[in-house]
């Protein structure tokens, strides 16, 4: 047992006792319901419950204004373009005019779409700014909360500082055997290092009780073994590991079950029949997707409907490539589909200019042939051949005149104005402009003769050019160019001489500055002071003394710093030599040693210093009890008077949930949990899986009515209709419905009903 030199309680001064009582009476308390708490919670709720961003353009007044504007302008543009194009054909409407008008209107609608995206982006930015402001407000309030708490922590810190000061006053009168204490401190330090290596003999020889730390380390070592599956060490320490061993066995069994090995689960008494049946059904469904229905038949399922749907799907695919034998084998009339296929081939030929097939089917192709001839004529006209347009009766004289003008303008760009003159244009201004451009290019190279010939005065420009060259020479140290232009350079030369003198002064040579008449005494003193200060940092104060500076206070400060460093190592002689009372520091060392002992479970030294350690001892016991509880042993928590009912129930509930994942609900039911809804839900899922395969018996057993075959077909057709409408619009929808009629899957009345429904959309 370590003995520290302290006075007994009855030897304490009344003043010290009164100080301790005063500091203990003012222990601050922290309020959990401060002025910012409710505000913080309110702001937090607002941030967490922020609704997702949504934007409805139709309810945006600004969008509706843009919509009206773009719609109106689009209609005007379409009417204008339509009028221009019909005027080319004598006022008669044509497909190109309609197409161009639609394109013009579509351009405005595209702009409206872009504007809608822009308005949505603006709305989203406002949404983000609002959320960011809410978060900033929350952060500000939380900062105020943290500030309040920090003030409380500061007051607690002040409280303990005052208490330490009271203890310091109490022990100022205490006489300690310093040499023995220092020696004992070294022995304790060595004992601590040996204990860290597992050797507690030195601590025992010093009378330090290390049983607590040994027990804790033994417990930690046992935990490491338990992590590797060896629970023997924990059992030797009296820890009940049955719960955690069962949990590990269950986890291992679950891992094996993922690879089809259920022996581990069965060894734990878990019924795996439900899982095996489920896996067999899943495998049968996978095979059925590949066209093999044998597994489902072995399980007793009727697969005739599935096989028919599969054959129908294959026949439909073949029919897309012109093979209708599969559909005919299923008894489906394909004459309408063949007619539709012939029409499709005729349309493809017509796109290549061959209208004979359409004519054979009774279609009038006159308009289409004219439109095609017009497109070819327009293409030829782009290359200068207007014969085809003229053959269609179109006047091309204006286009030819425009081309002649365009060619003349191109020649003029290269200096040939003959074409423009032939057309009657005056080109004199263009010729003058060309001459001026050439003169300006020569002037950029220093030749101003052409500008002079054109009557321009270039003296200012020539002077500016000479000045620019002279400045470049000046930057290289040549003043002749500027002096030749009559510029006085004496001040510039003086400035350069001063710059050189300043550069020398930076290296301690002030002769040039003195020669220029500058007083450098203050600068020289400042440099000498800097050198002296640099030497003083290494303990040489001679330079400062030469400058007449008193360095006695600086020397004292250094002696004090050295004494403080020695004191950090436990040597207080330097401080004492300076007349400083070190009793409080000696006490502080004793307290530090006592704290080190406390880390190894020995609180005797703290007790000798009058420190109440009961709270720490209880806390350590509680930590150990919690570690055992993590392993399923709640006995120590019970000894500490803690109600463990909820903890044990939670452990049992967790194990019961694990069993329930494999279909064993007995443990949950034994806890009084009603699982009727869960079982019904699982039964319904299984019944729905059977129904997908055409077996509705389980659904009917549960009170559901199986759908009629016509209803099932209707659902399939509705799904296909939705897909066709999404990809091809109303035209794609009608083609799809005509095919279904051809397959015998839909009536004309059904087709009209579906079309009416999509028209309403």
XYZ file of C-alpha atoms in Angstrom:
761
model
C 0.000 0.000 0.000
C 1.444 3.400 -1.019
C 1.602 5.884 1.873
C 1.346 9.587 0.998
C 2.309 12.277 3.528
C -0.987 14.000 4.546
C -2.449 15.534 7.694
C -5.355 13.991 9.560
C -8.814 15.529 9.308
C -8.636 17.003 12.803
C -5.451 18.930 11.882
C -7.091 20.846 9.015
C -7.425 24.595 9.502
C -10.929 25.980 10.006
C -10.344 28.333 7.074
C -9.629 25.433 4.667
C -12.734 23.550 5.863
C -14.909 26.623 5.355
C -13.504 27.059 1.796
C -14.347 23.418 0.919
C -17.903 23.760 2.270
C -18.427 27.004 0.347
C -17.239 25.506 -2.969
C -19.307 22.314 -2.512
C -22.471 24.282 -1.732
C -22.402 26.102 -5.069
C -22.313 23.045 -7.402
C -24.008 24.265 -10.639
C -26.857 22.322 -12.280
C -27.730 22.083 -15.972
C -31.306 22.573 -17.139
C -32.393 20.141 -19.900
C -35.373 22.381 -20.730
C -33.528 25.612 -21.551
C -34.916 28.513 -23.559
C -33.668 27.080 -26.908
C -34.674 23.418 -26.363
C -38.305 23.682 -27.528
C -37.333 25.942 -30.456
C -34.622 23.465 -31.542
C -37.069 20.533 -31.433
C -39.648 22.519 -33.416
C -37.104 23.442 -36.109
C -35.809 19.852 -36.204
C -39.372 18.519 -36.725
C -39.831 21.054 -39.549
C -36.582 19.938 -41.284
C -37.253 16.204 -40.872
C -40.876 16.488 -42.072
C -40.097 18.601 -45.142
C -42.333 17.502 -48.019
C -40.749 16.263 -51.245
C -40.441 18.807 -54.047
C -43.324 18.918 -56.505
C -44.203 21.315 -59.301
C -47.533 21.664 -61.119
C -47.013 23.868 -64.154
C -50.771 24.220 -64.736
C -51.202 25.920 -61.347
C -48.282 28.310 -62.033
C -49.716 31.678 -63.159
C -46.456 32.686 -64.854
C -46.373 29.422 -66.858
C -49.965 29.986 -67.999
C -48.983 33.493 -69.213
C -46.075 32.005 -71.179
C -48.385 29.246 -72.475
C -50.921 31.768 -73.829
C -48.140 33.884 -75.358
C -46.267 31.011 -77.067
C -49.521 29.377 -78.254
C -50.685 32.653 -79.818
C -47.303 33.389 -81.413
C -47.020 29.755 -82.612
C -50.390 29.960 -84.337
C -49.417 33.261 -85.968
C -46.106 31.806 -87.176
C -47.845 28.674 -88.513
C -50.419 30.776 -90.403
C -47.653 32.990 -91.802
C -45.482 30.056 -92.976
C -48.530 28.263 -94.386
C -49.505 31.394 -96.340
C -45.974 31.850 -97.735
C -45.734 28.245 -98.941
C -49.242 28.089 -100.453
C -48.483 31.303 -102.345
C -45.784 29.374 -104.243
C -48.480 26.999 -105.578
C -50.966 29.690 -106.497
C -52.746 29.738 -103.119
C -53.453 26.032 -103.127
C -52.695 24.025 -99.986
C -50.023 21.360 -100.102
C -48.405 18.856 -97.733
C -45.126 20.823 -97.595
C -46.973 23.966 -96.457
C -48.778 21.993 -93.753
C -45.542 20.353 -92.642
C -43.669 23.688 -92.502
C -46.541 25.340 -90.599
C -46.604 22.459 -88.120
C -42.819 22.725 -87.701
C -43.106 26.489 -86.994
C -45.842 25.882 -84.419
C -43.810 23.006 -82.930
C -40.803 25.333 -82.504
C -42.886 27.636 -80.269
C -44.189 24.663 -78.332
C -40.576 23.491 -77.860
C -39.716 26.939 -76.497
C -42.714 26.689 -74.148
C -41.430 23.276 -72.957
C -37.983 24.813 -72.302
C -39.645 27.661 -70.403
C -41.599 25.131 -68.282
C -38.335 23.382 -67.378
C -36.820 26.762 -66.489
C -39.796 27.679 -64.242
C -39.601 24.281 -62.550
C -35.854 24.833 -61.941
C -36.649 28.229 -60.384
C -39.300 26.668 -58.159
C -36.817 23.988 -57.123
C -34.185 26.647 -56.280
C -36.775 28.455 -54.086
C -37.609 25.104 -52.457
C -33.884 24.435 -51.774
C -33.345 27.989 -50.433
C -36.270 27.584 -48.046
C -34.941 24.231 -46.765
C -31.409 25.649 -46.486
C -32.741 28.593 -44.446
C -34.571 26.170 -42.124
C -31.370 24.169 -41.637
C -29.378 27.358 -41.000
C -31.929 28.416 -38.360
C -31.674 24.972 -36.760
C -27.870 25.202 -36.798
C -28.025 28.688 -35.198
C -30.343 27.503 -32.406
C -28.189 24.388 -31.852
C -25.144 26.676 -31.639
C -26.946 28.657 -28.906
C -27.756 25.376 -27.147
C -24.102 24.359 -27.353
C -23.118 27.819 -26.060
C -25.461 27.404 -23.050
C -24.053 23.968 -22.365
C -20.461 25.252 -22.706
C -21.260 28.001 -20.179
C -22.522 25.300 -17.836
C -19.335 23.261 -18.413
C -17.262 26.385 -17.709
C -19.123 26.924 -14.434
C -18.513 23.262 -13.489
C -14.849 23.689 -14.390
C -14.697 26.810 -12.202
C -16.358 24.865 -9.411
C -13.696 22.137 -9.506
C -10.933 24.727 -9.848
C -12.207 26.365 -6.659
C -12.340 22.968 -5.007
C -8.734 22.256 -6.102
C -7.757 25.675 -4.729
C -9.400 24.829 -1.402
C -7.531 21.530 -1.275
C -4.329 23.385 -2.152
C -4.870 25.793 0.756
C -5.600 22.836 3.037
C -2.283 21.153 2.171
C 0.008 24.186 1.995
C 1.010 23.545 5.618
C 1.742 19.866 5.048
C 5.407 18.691 5.212
C 6.268 15.919 2.833
C 9.260 13.669 2.687
C 10.233 14.761 -0.814
C 13.168 12.426 -1.445
C 11.193 9.352 -0.316
C 8.168 10.466 -2.353
C 10.314 10.931 -5.487
C 11.883 7.501 -5.016
C 8.476 5.927 -4.412
C 7.132 7.661 -7.554
C 9.916 6.115 -9.684
C 9.201 2.680 -8.206
C 5.484 3.064 -8.912
C 6.179 4.176 -12.506
C 8.378 1.119 -13.057
C 5.710 -1.115 -11.480
C 3.056 0.326 -13.827
C 5.216 -0.418 -16.889
C 5.779 -3.995 -15.682
C 1.997 -4.370 -15.095
C 1.344 -3.323 -18.706
C 3.518 -6.331 -19.723
C 1.500 -8.656 -17.442
C 3.903 -8.684 -14.429
C 2.020 -7.495 -11.316
C 4.703 -8.595 -8.779
C 6.208 -5.100 -8.419
C 2.782 -3.579 -7.759
C 2.151 -6.279 -5.130
C 5.587 -5.611 -3.498
C 4.552 -1.934 -3.205
C 1.328 -2.973 -1.520
C -0.869 -2.000 -4.492
C -3.974 -4.146 -4.953
C -4.062 -5.110 -8.654
C -6.698 -7.836 -8.380
C -9.343 -5.654 -10.056
C -7.258 -4.920 -13.143
C -6.121 -8.582 -13.353
C -9.757 -9.706 -13.293
C -10.656 -7.167 -15.991
C -7.788 -8.302 -18.256
C -8.691 -11.966 -17.714
C -12.269 -11.095 -18.716
C -11.045 -9.262 -21.877
C -8.857 -12.279 -22.826
C -11.847 -14.606 -22.315
C -13.940 -12.337 -24.593
C -11.307 -12.606 -27.352
C -11.392 -16.425 -27.097
C -15.200 -16.327 -27.193
C -15.023 -14.333 -30.462
C -13.163 -17.357 -31.903
C -15.830 -19.771 -30.601
C -14.060 -20.853 -27.353
C -16.333 -20.037 -24.376
C -14.451 -22.163 -21.810
C -12.583 -19.194 -20.322
C -15.836 -17.244 -19.806
C -17.452 -20.287 -18.169
C -14.442 -20.606 -15.818
C -15.097 -16.975 -14.808
C -18.701 -17.945 -13.954
C -20.348 -16.337 -16.995
C -23.453 -18.091 -18.375
C -22.775 -18.357 -22.161
C -25.652 -20.630 -23.159
C -27.624 -17.794 -24.791
C -24.752 -16.477 -26.914
C -23.667 -20.033 -27.877
C -27.204 -20.758 -29.098
C -27.217 -17.490 -31.051
C -23.899 -18.358 -32.758
C -25.131 -21.888 -33.556
C -28.276 -20.370 -35.095
C -26.211 -17.932 -37.235
C -24.008 -20.821 -38.461
C -27.089 -22.916 -39.278
C -28.637 -19.964 -41.170
C -25.446 -19.563 -43.226
C -25.471 -23.297 -44.135
C -29.186 -23.105 -44.988
C -28.394 -20.504 -47.661
C -26.447 -23.249 -49.480
C -29.220 -25.868 -49.053
C -27.886 -27.572 -45.868
C -30.711 -27.490 -43.275
C -29.176 -30.039 -40.887
C -28.000 -27.284 -38.520
C -31.495 -25.773 -38.276
C -33.055 -29.218 -37.757
C -30.476 -29.973 -35.015
C -31.797 -26.842 -33.218
C -35.359 -28.226 -33.485
C -36.502 -25.888 -36.288
C -39.098 -27.276 -38.760
C -37.679 -26.738 -42.298
C -40.443 -28.439 -44.301
C -42.060 -25.108 -45.276
C -38.722 -23.840 -46.649
C -38.137 -27.054 -48.658
C -41.638 -26.872 -50.206
C -41.105 -23.204 -51.042
C -37.752 -23.937 -52.714
C -39.258 -26.767 -54.782
C -42.011 -24.393 -55.999
C -39.471 -21.646 -56.844
C -37.367 -24.141 -58.851
C -40.469 -25.349 -60.728
C -41.424 -21.734 -61.560
C -37.893 -21.060 -62.892
C -38.094 -24.131 -65.154
C -41.557 -23.061 -66.330
C -40.123 -19.699 -67.441
C -37.740 -21.724 -69.672
C -40.665 -23.693 -71.146
C -40.289 -26.850 -68.995
C -43.591 -27.456 -67.136
C -42.757 -31.009 -65.956
C -41.770 -29.907 -62.407
C -45.036 -27.984 -61.948
C -46.987 -31.023 -63.181
C -45.144 -33.241 -60.643
C -46.284 -30.777 -57.945
C -49.887 -31.234 -59.165
C -50.394 -27.920 -61.028
C -52.502 -27.586 -64.241
C -50.207 -25.918 -66.828
C -52.462 -26.098 -69.901
C -53.254 -22.351 -69.837
C -49.550 -21.477 -69.458
C -48.574 -23.790 -72.352
C -51.280 -22.253 -74.566
C -50.103 -18.699 -73.762
C -46.494 -19.739 -74.506
C -47.504 -21.245 -77.901
C -49.549 -18.106 -78.684
C -46.553 -15.870 -77.846
C -44.270 -17.880 -80.171
C -46.895 -17.836 -82.951
C -47.228 -14.019 -82.630
C -43.450 -13.621 -82.903
C -43.364 -15.815 -86.060
C -46.257 -13.844 -87.560
C -44.188 -10.633 -87.308
C -41.783 -12.292 -89.800
C -44.610 -13.409 -92.132
C -45.045 -16.986 -90.810
C -48.744 -17.399 -89.808
C -48.692 -21.221 -89.539
C -48.434 -21.135 -85.733
C -51.513 -18.911 -85.406
C -53.469 -21.021 -87.889
C -52.480 -24.182 -85.941
C -54.148 -22.563 -82.897
C -57.335 -22.021 -84.957
C -56.891 -18.241 -85.419
C -58.136 -16.550 -88.665
C -55.135 -14.581 -90.056
C -56.648 -13.229 -93.292
C -56.964 -9.665 -91.920
C -53.329 -9.730 -90.770
C -52.160 -10.861 -94.226
C -54.111 -8.011 -95.854
C -52.538 -5.550 -93.436
C -49.082 -6.998 -94.247
C -49.677 -6.506 -98.004
C -50.647 -2.853 -97.360
C -47.496 -2.342 -95.272
C -45.280 -3.717 -98.110
C -47.040 -1.467 -100.664
C -46.396 1.591 -98.439
C -42.703 0.667 -98.184
C -42.441 0.475 -101.997
C -44.220 3.828 -102.302
C -41.554 5.407 -100.079
C -39.030 4.325 -102.744
C -41.167 5.861 -105.556
C -42.958 2.674 -106.692
C -46.762 3.283 -106.385
C -47.847 0.285 -108.491
C -48.614 -1.933 -105.470
C -50.808 0.794 -103.906
C -52.578 1.305 -107.235
C -53.169 -2.459 -107.428
C -54.839 -2.232 -103.997
C -57.136 0.548 -105.347
C -55.422 3.598 -103.780
C -55.176 6.974 -105.686
C -51.479 8.049 -105.546
C -51.656 11.159 -107.784
C -51.068 13.661 -104.913
C -48.223 11.622 -103.460
C -46.523 11.273 -106.871
C -46.752 15.062 -107.441
C -45.349 15.791 -103.991
C -42.459 13.380 -104.644
C -41.716 15.007 -108.038
C -41.740 18.454 -106.332
C -39.182 17.292 -103.714
C -36.864 15.976 -106.499
C -37.235 19.257 -108.433
C -36.390 21.299 -105.304
C -33.275 19.159 -104.739
C -32.121 19.697 -108.349
C -32.777 23.444 -108.006
C -30.298 23.548 -105.099
C -27.625 22.570 -107.655
C -28.759 25.133 -110.273
C -31.019 22.870 -112.386
C -34.485 24.514 -112.542
C -35.827 22.482 -115.479
C -37.816 20.116 -113.246
C -39.494 23.037 -111.393
C -40.300 24.688 -114.733
C -41.676 21.343 -115.946
C -44.116 21.480 -112.994
C -45.189 24.994 -114.117
C -43.316 26.922 -111.380
C -41.842 30.401 -112.228
C -38.103 30.376 -111.241
C -36.989 33.780 -112.655
C -36.735 35.440 -109.204
C -34.558 32.590 -107.933
C -32.190 32.924 -110.943
C -31.828 36.717 -110.389
C -31.010 36.127 -106.763
C -28.278 33.648 -107.746
C -26.648 36.117 -110.194
C -26.522 38.779 -107.412
C -25.058 36.274 -104.942
C -22.266 35.361 -107.444
C -21.461 39.056 -108.035
C -21.185 39.676 -104.270
C -18.801 36.713 -103.910
C -16.525 38.122 -106.670
C -16.587 41.558 -104.990
C -15.155 40.000 -101.807
C -12.019 39.200 -103.861
C -11.787 42.688 -105.464
C -13.682 41.933 -108.712
C -16.579 44.445 -108.912
C -17.400 43.837 -112.591
C -20.372 41.626 -111.770
C -21.924 44.297 -109.512
C -21.239 47.002 -112.134
C -22.947 44.828 -114.809
C -26.001 44.770 -112.517
C -25.903 48.609 -112.293
C -24.352 49.031 -108.806
C -21.959 51.983 -108.020
C -18.702 50.414 -106.662
C -16.585 53.576 -106.172
C -17.119 53.602 -102.363
C -16.061 49.953 -102.171
C -12.849 50.714 -104.141
C -11.974 53.609 -101.782
C -12.619 51.386 -98.759
C -10.299 48.698 -100.230
C -7.482 51.260 -100.788
C -7.832 52.546 -97.187
C -7.698 48.989 -95.836
C -4.413 48.342 -97.750
C -2.925 51.632 -96.442
C -3.815 50.733 -92.834
C -2.153 47.322 -93.209
C 1.066 49.035 -94.475
C 0.890 51.501 -91.568
C 0.845 48.618 -89.087
C 4.225 47.590 -90.574
C 5.603 51.174 -90.197
C 4.961 52.400 -93.767
C 2.674 55.487 -93.673
C 3.284 56.590 -97.314
C -0.009 55.177 -98.657
C -2.009 56.939 -95.901
C -0.188 60.184 -96.758
C -1.083 59.707 -100.450
C -4.745 59.359 -99.388
C -4.411 62.725 -97.560
C -4.156 61.463 -93.972
C -1.815 63.239 -91.428
C 0.223 60.454 -89.729
C 2.646 62.547 -87.637
C 0.903 61.740 -84.305
C 0.839 58.030 -85.096
C 4.516 58.057 -86.103
C 5.439 59.904 -82.859
C 3.451 57.379 -80.785
C 5.279 54.526 -82.564
C 8.706 56.112 -81.856
C 7.697 56.679 -78.210
C 6.709 53.023 -77.832
C 10.114 51.858 -79.153
C 11.924 54.356 -76.876
C 10.012 52.992 -73.825
C 11.069 49.453 -74.657
C 14.730 50.621 -74.871
C 14.301 52.467 -71.529
C 13.235 49.228 -69.842
C 16.596 47.781 -70.987
C 18.514 50.814 -69.529
C 18.883 52.826 -72.794
C 17.588 56.449 -72.346
C 18.754 57.716 -75.797
C 15.432 57.113 -77.555
C 13.386 59.085 -74.978
C 16.023 61.894 -74.840
C 15.960 62.090 -78.677
C 12.205 62.801 -78.376
C 13.054 65.706 -76.010
C 12.021 63.966 -72.763
C 14.038 64.947 -69.588
C 15.315 61.690 -67.983
C 17.351 63.181 -65.073
C 14.742 62.315 -62.382
C 14.478 58.745 -63.711
C 18.268 58.375 -63.463
C 18.209 59.681 -59.866
C 15.424 57.247 -59.009
C 17.416 54.320 -60.412
C 20.522 55.386 -58.386
C 18.375 55.534 -55.219
C 16.979 52.034 -55.960
C 20.526 50.653 -56.243
C 21.528 52.393 -52.963
C 18.508 50.827 -51.189
C 19.460 47.363 -52.450
C 22.992 47.800 -50.993
C 21.469 49.029 -47.705
C 19.555 45.751 -47.401
C 22.962 44.058 -47.117
C 24.268 46.584 -44.523
C 26.093 48.965 -46.918
C 24.697 52.484 -46.345
C 27.520 54.432 -48.146
C 25.488 55.084 -51.290
C 22.485 56.352 -49.272
C 24.812 58.634 -47.246
C 26.364 59.907 -50.507
C 22.840 60.815 -51.660
C 22.393 62.813 -48.422
C 20.128 60.361 -46.523
C 20.488 59.980 -42.672
C 20.719 56.188 -42.031
C 21.443 56.268 -38.283
C 17.956 55.022 -37.257
C 18.010 52.212 -39.834
C 21.496 51.105 -38.717
C 20.311 51.084 -35.063
C 17.246 48.987 -35.983
C 19.434 46.402 -37.769
C 21.850 46.255 -34.821
C 18.845 45.698 -32.521
C 17.565 42.807 -34.677
C 21.000 41.123 -34.578
C 21.244 41.621 -30.793
C 17.757 40.141 -30.296
C 18.689 37.119 -32.422
C 21.828 36.554 -30.272
C 19.744 36.976 -27.099
C 17.588 34.030 -28.144
C 20.721 31.895 -27.734
C 21.621 33.428 -24.318
C 24.069 36.109 -25.565
C 22.852 39.495 -24.211
C 26.107 41.423 -24.969
C 24.659 43.012 -28.084
C 21.597 44.311 -26.191
C 23.839 45.657 -23.381
C 26.006 47.540 -25.942
C 22.802 49.244 -27.111
C 22.107 50.258 -23.465
C 19.144 47.876 -22.967
C 18.430 46.483 -19.444
C 18.181 42.655 -19.778
C 17.765 41.717 -16.093
C 14.001 40.951 -16.378
C 14.629 38.792 -19.467
C 17.272 36.756 -17.626
C 14.861 36.234 -14.707
C 12.162 35.058 -17.103
C 14.569 32.494 -18.627
C 15.597 31.251 -15.155
C 11.895 30.908 -14.295
C 11.184 28.933 -17.513
C 14.111 26.586 -16.765
C 12.879 26.103 -13.201
C 9.358 25.288 -14.513
C 10.785 22.643 -16.894
C 12.652 21.038 -13.965
C 9.438 21.158 -11.916
C 7.640 19.220 -14.689
C 10.219 16.455 -14.082
C 9.623 16.584 -10.300
C 12.589 18.836 -9.367
C 11.244 21.922 -7.549
C 14.691 23.226 -6.359
C 14.870 25.868 -9.106
C 11.472 27.316 -8.171
C 12.352 27.249 -4.484
C 15.663 29.061 -5.227
C 13.541 31.810 -6.836
C 11.452 32.003 -3.618
C 8.343 30.300 -5.014
C 6.192 28.122 -2.675
C 5.873 24.624 -4.277
C 3.661 22.880 -1.701
C 0.616 22.871 -4.006
C 2.681 21.360 -6.848
C 3.919 18.549 -4.553
C 0.324 17.821 -3.603
C -0.685 17.822 -7.273
C 1.982 15.159 -7.996
C 0.651 13.030 -5.146
C -2.860 13.368 -6.585
C -1.581 12.366 -10.061
C 0.099 9.254 -8.613
C -3.115 8.365 -6.772
C -5.075 8.674 -10.047
C -2.620 6.280 -11.779
C -3.138 3.735 -8.982
C -6.892 4.145 -9.380
C -6.595 3.099 -13.052
C -5.404 -0.300 -11.798
C -8.245 -0.620 -9.288
C -6.335 0.653 -6.186
C -8.258 3.613 -4.704
C -6.450 3.679 -1.324
C -4.203 6.647 -2.220
C -7.215 8.711 -3.348
C -8.978 7.811 -0.100
C -5.943 8.971 1.927
C -6.221 12.333 0.136
C -9.850 12.513 1.245
C -11.370 11.809 -2.197
C -14.744 9.993 -2.226
C -14.303 7.032 -4.686
C -17.541 5.152 -4.034
C -19.120 6.448 -7.288
C -16.124 5.259 -9.379
C -16.158 1.776 -7.756
C -19.891 1.425 -8.452
C -19.392 2.560 -12.058
C -16.683 -0.082 -12.679
C -18.918 -2.822 -11.246
C -21.751 -1.637 -13.511
C -19.479 -1.696 -16.638
C -18.459 -5.308 -15.911
C -22.112 -6.291 -15.366
C -23.044 -4.757 -18.761
C -20.281 -6.733 -20.533
C -21.633 -9.975 -19.039
C -25.159 -8.950 -20.030
C -23.992 -8.634 -23.666
C -23.149 -12.360 -23.441
C -26.578 -13.203 -21.988
C -25.495 -13.372 -18.296
C -27.640 -10.886 -16.320
C -26.732 -12.129 -12.809
C -24.409 -9.199 -11.939
C -27.038 -6.652 -13.024
C -29.517 -8.391 -10.691
C -26.986 -8.160 -7.834
C -26.810 -4.399 -8.449
C -30.606 -4.242 -7.997
C -31.426 -3.658 -11.691
C -34.699 -5.049 -13.082
C -33.638 -7.255 -16.036
C -37.123 -8.402 -17.068
C -37.150 -6.227 -20.205
C -33.594 -7.295 -21.182
C -34.285 -11.034 -20.906
C -37.599 -10.613 -22.758
C -35.787 -8.750 -25.569
C -33.245 -11.621 -25.878
C -35.994 -14.263 -26.011
C -37.958 -12.150 -28.524
C -34.886 -11.825 -30.792
C -34.400 -15.623 -30.826
C -38.116 -16.120 -31.524
C -37.945 -13.730 -34.491
C -34.998 -15.677 -35.911
C -37.043 -18.925 -35.744
C -40.033 -17.166 -37.341
C -37.923 -16.379 -40.423
C -37.893 -20.147 -41.112
C -41.627 -20.561 -40.581
C -41.482 -21.646 -36.890
C -43.806 -19.282 -34.992
C -44.142 -21.386 -31.832
C -41.652 -19.272 -29.818
C -43.437 -16.015 -30.725
C -46.817 -17.538 -29.845
C -45.436 -18.744 -26.481
C -44.684 -15.043 -25.757
C -48.378 -14.280 -26.305
C -47.935 -12.595 -29.724
C -50.921 -12.901 -32.100
C -49.611 -14.139 -35.481
C -52.927 -14.849 -37.185
C -52.565 -11.855 -39.559
C -48.980 -12.865 -40.440
C -49.987 -16.464 -41.231
C -52.947 -15.259 -43.288
C -50.663 -12.894 -45.236
C -48.202 -15.728 -46.029
C -51.064 -18.016 -47.080
C -52.426 -15.267 -49.381
C -48.955 -14.804 -50.973
C -48.785 -18.550 -51.649
C -52.320 -18.544 -53.088
C -51.448 -15.666 -55.427
C -48.345 -17.568 -56.614
C -50.567 -20.579 -57.441
C -53.072 -18.277 -59.184
C -50.325 -16.974 -61.521
C -49.979 -20.594 -62.687
C -53.729 -20.921 -63.242
C -54.550 -22.743 -59.978
C -57.189 -20.710 -58.062
C -58.180 -23.463 -55.625
C -56.328 -21.966 -52.638
C -57.763 -18.481 -53.332
C -61.279 -19.988 -53.502
C -60.593 -21.842 -50.236
C -59.824 -18.432 -48.652
C -63.126 -17.005 -49.921
C -61.894 -15.224 -53.080
C -63.657 -15.618 -56.456
C -61.451 -16.837 -59.336
C -61.558 -14.531 -62.432
C -63.338 -15.645 -65.601
C -61.156 -16.527 -68.613
C -62.574 -13.532 -70.536
C -61.506 -11.221 -67.707
C -57.945 -12.622 -67.784
C -57.735 -12.064 -71.542
C -59.109 -8.536 -71.075
C -56.319 -7.722 -68.610
C -53.673 -9.007 -71.068
C -55.168 -6.953 -73.893
C -55.359 -3.820 -71.698
C -51.676 -4.179 -70.805
C -50.744 -4.628 -74.489
C -52.949 -1.663 -75.462
C -51.194 0.559 -72.918
C -47.792 -0.428 -74.331
C -48.920 0.138 -77.951
C -50.420 3.559 -77.121
C -47.248 4.642 -75.261
C -44.965 3.755 -78.214
C -47.164 4.579 -81.256
C -50.018 6.793 -80.091
C -53.561 6.229 -81.358
C -52.269 4.752 -84.654
C -50.171 2.158 -82.806
C -53.142 1.365 -80.543
C -55.488 0.708 -83.492
C -52.930 -1.551 -85.219
C -52.515 -3.572 -82.016
C -56.308 -3.952 -81.529
C -56.775 -5.024 -85.180
C -54.189 -7.778 -84.631
C -56.061 -8.974 -81.501
C -59.303 -9.124 -83.522
C -57.437 -11.124 -86.171
C -56.183 -13.510 -83.450
C -59.769 -13.949 -82.223
C -58.883 -12.405 -78.837
C -61.127 -9.290 -79.169
C -64.436 -8.201 -80.734
C -65.152 -5.009 -82.704
C -67.260 -3.767 -79.748
C -64.305 -4.324 -77.395
C -61.985 -2.449 -79.781
C -64.343 0.575 -79.878
C -64.660 0.599 -76.078
C -60.855 0.714 -75.632
C -60.417 3.429 -78.310
C -63.118 5.588 -76.645
C -61.345 5.198 -73.302
C -58.028 6.424 -74.755
C -59.734 9.319 -76.579
C -60.991 10.544 -73.191
C -57.386 10.485 -71.920
